[in-house]
Amino acid sequence: METAITVAVVIFVIVAGMVLIHRLNAQHDERIGAFRYSDALPGIGRRTRKGPRATVPKGPPADATHPEHREASR
């Protein structure tokens, strides 16, 4: 008789745990669904570009103008 009660209690605890976990997962999914990750934060909208993009200066890199410094460091 005690064994049957113990088995019933263990099964009940397992089922109660499964129901609790299922409800917590559903609640978590609702929170994730309500939060829009792709939207910008309020007040921090995406800026529109009013002019052309900044360009990288054309020409040799700064360290290429003095090759003797590059050779001496080796």
Short mmCIF file of C-alpha atoms in Angstrom, two decimals:
data_model
loop_
_atom_site.label_atom_id
_atom_site.label_comp_id
_atom_site.label_asym_id
_atom_site.label_seq_id
_atom_site.Cartn_x
_atom_site.Cartn_y
_atom_site.Cartn_z
CA MET A 1 0.00 0.00 0.00
CA GLU A 2 2.81 2.45 0.88
CA THR A 3 4.56 1.71 -2.40
CA ALA A 4 1.45 2.59 -4.42
CA ILE A 5 1.06 5.89 -2.55
CA THR A 6 4.74 6.73 -3.10
CA VAL A 7 4.49 5.95 -6.82
CA ALA A 8 1.31 8.06 -7.10
CA VAL A 9 2.97 11.00 -5.32
CA VAL A 10 6.06 10.79 -7.54
CA ILE A 11 3.90 10.69 -10.68
CA PHE A 12 1.84 13.63 -9.40
CA VAL A 13 4.99 15.68 -8.72
CA ILE A 14 6.35 14.90 -12.19
CA VAL A 15 3.08 15.91 -13.86
CA ALA A 16 2.87 19.10 -11.77
CA GLY A 17 6.44 19.97 -12.79
CA MET A 18 5.64 19.37 -16.45
CA VAL A 19 2.59 21.64 -16.25
CA LEU A 20 4.58 24.36 -14.49
CA ILE A 21 7.39 24.23 -17.05
CA HIS A 22 4.87 24.29 -19.91
CA ARG A 23 3.14 27.39 -18.49
CA LEU A 24 6.45 29.17 -17.89
CA ASN A 25 7.57 28.45 -21.48
CA ALA A 26 4.27 29.76 -22.85
CA GLN A 27 4.62 32.94 -20.76
CA HIS A 28 8.18 33.40 -21.98
CA ASP A 29 7.12 32.92 -25.61
CA GLU A 30 4.43 35.60 -25.20
CA ARG A 31 7.00 38.06 -23.85
CA ILE A 32 9.36 37.36 -26.72
CA GLY A 33 6.53 37.75 -29.24
CA ALA A 34 5.52 41.11 -27.77
CA PHE A 35 9.05 42.54 -27.91
CA ARG A 36 10.09 43.70 -31.37
CA TYR A 37 13.83 43.37 -31.72
CA SER A 38 14.06 45.13 -35.08
CA ASP A 39 12.40 48.38 -33.98
CA ALA A 40 14.56 51.30 -32.98
CA LEU A 41 14.32 52.56 -29.44
CA PRO A 42 11.82 55.36 -28.88
CA GLY A 43 13.48 58.71 -29.53
CA ILE A 44 16.44 57.09 -31.23
CA GLY A 45 15.25 56.74 -34.80
CA ARG A 46 17.44 55.86 -37.68
CA ARG A 47 19.07 58.94 -39.10
CA THR A 48 18.56 59.71 -42.74
CA ARG A 49 21.55 60.69 -44.79
CA LYS A 50 21.36 64.28 -45.95
CA GLY A 51 24.43 64.16 -48.13
CA PRO A 52 26.82 61.71 -49.73
CA ARG A 53 28.71 59.32 -47.54
CA ALA A 54 32.07 60.34 -46.21
CA THR A 55 34.79 59.07 -48.50
CA VAL A 56 38.14 57.65 -47.54
CA PRO A 57 40.97 60.01 -48.54
CA LYS A 58 42.64 58.83 -51.71
CA GLY A 59 46.36 58.41 -51.82
CA PRO A 60 49.03 56.32 -50.16
CA PRO A 61 48.65 55.34 -46.51
CA ALA A 62 50.43 57.50 -43.94
CA ASP A 63 53.18 54.94 -43.25
CA ALA A 64 53.96 54.55 -46.96
CA THR A 65 55.26 58.12 -47.24
CA HIS A 66 58.40 57.28 -45.26
CA PRO A 67 59.59 53.83 -46.33
CA GLU A 68 62.91 54.22 -44.48
CA HIS A 69 61.07 54.11 -41.16
CA ARG A 70 59.39 50.90 -42.15
CA GLU A 71 62.67 49.28 -43.20
CA ALA A 72 64.48 50.37 -40.04
CA SER A 73 61.93 48.77 -37.75
CA ARG A 74 62.63 45.27 -39.08
#
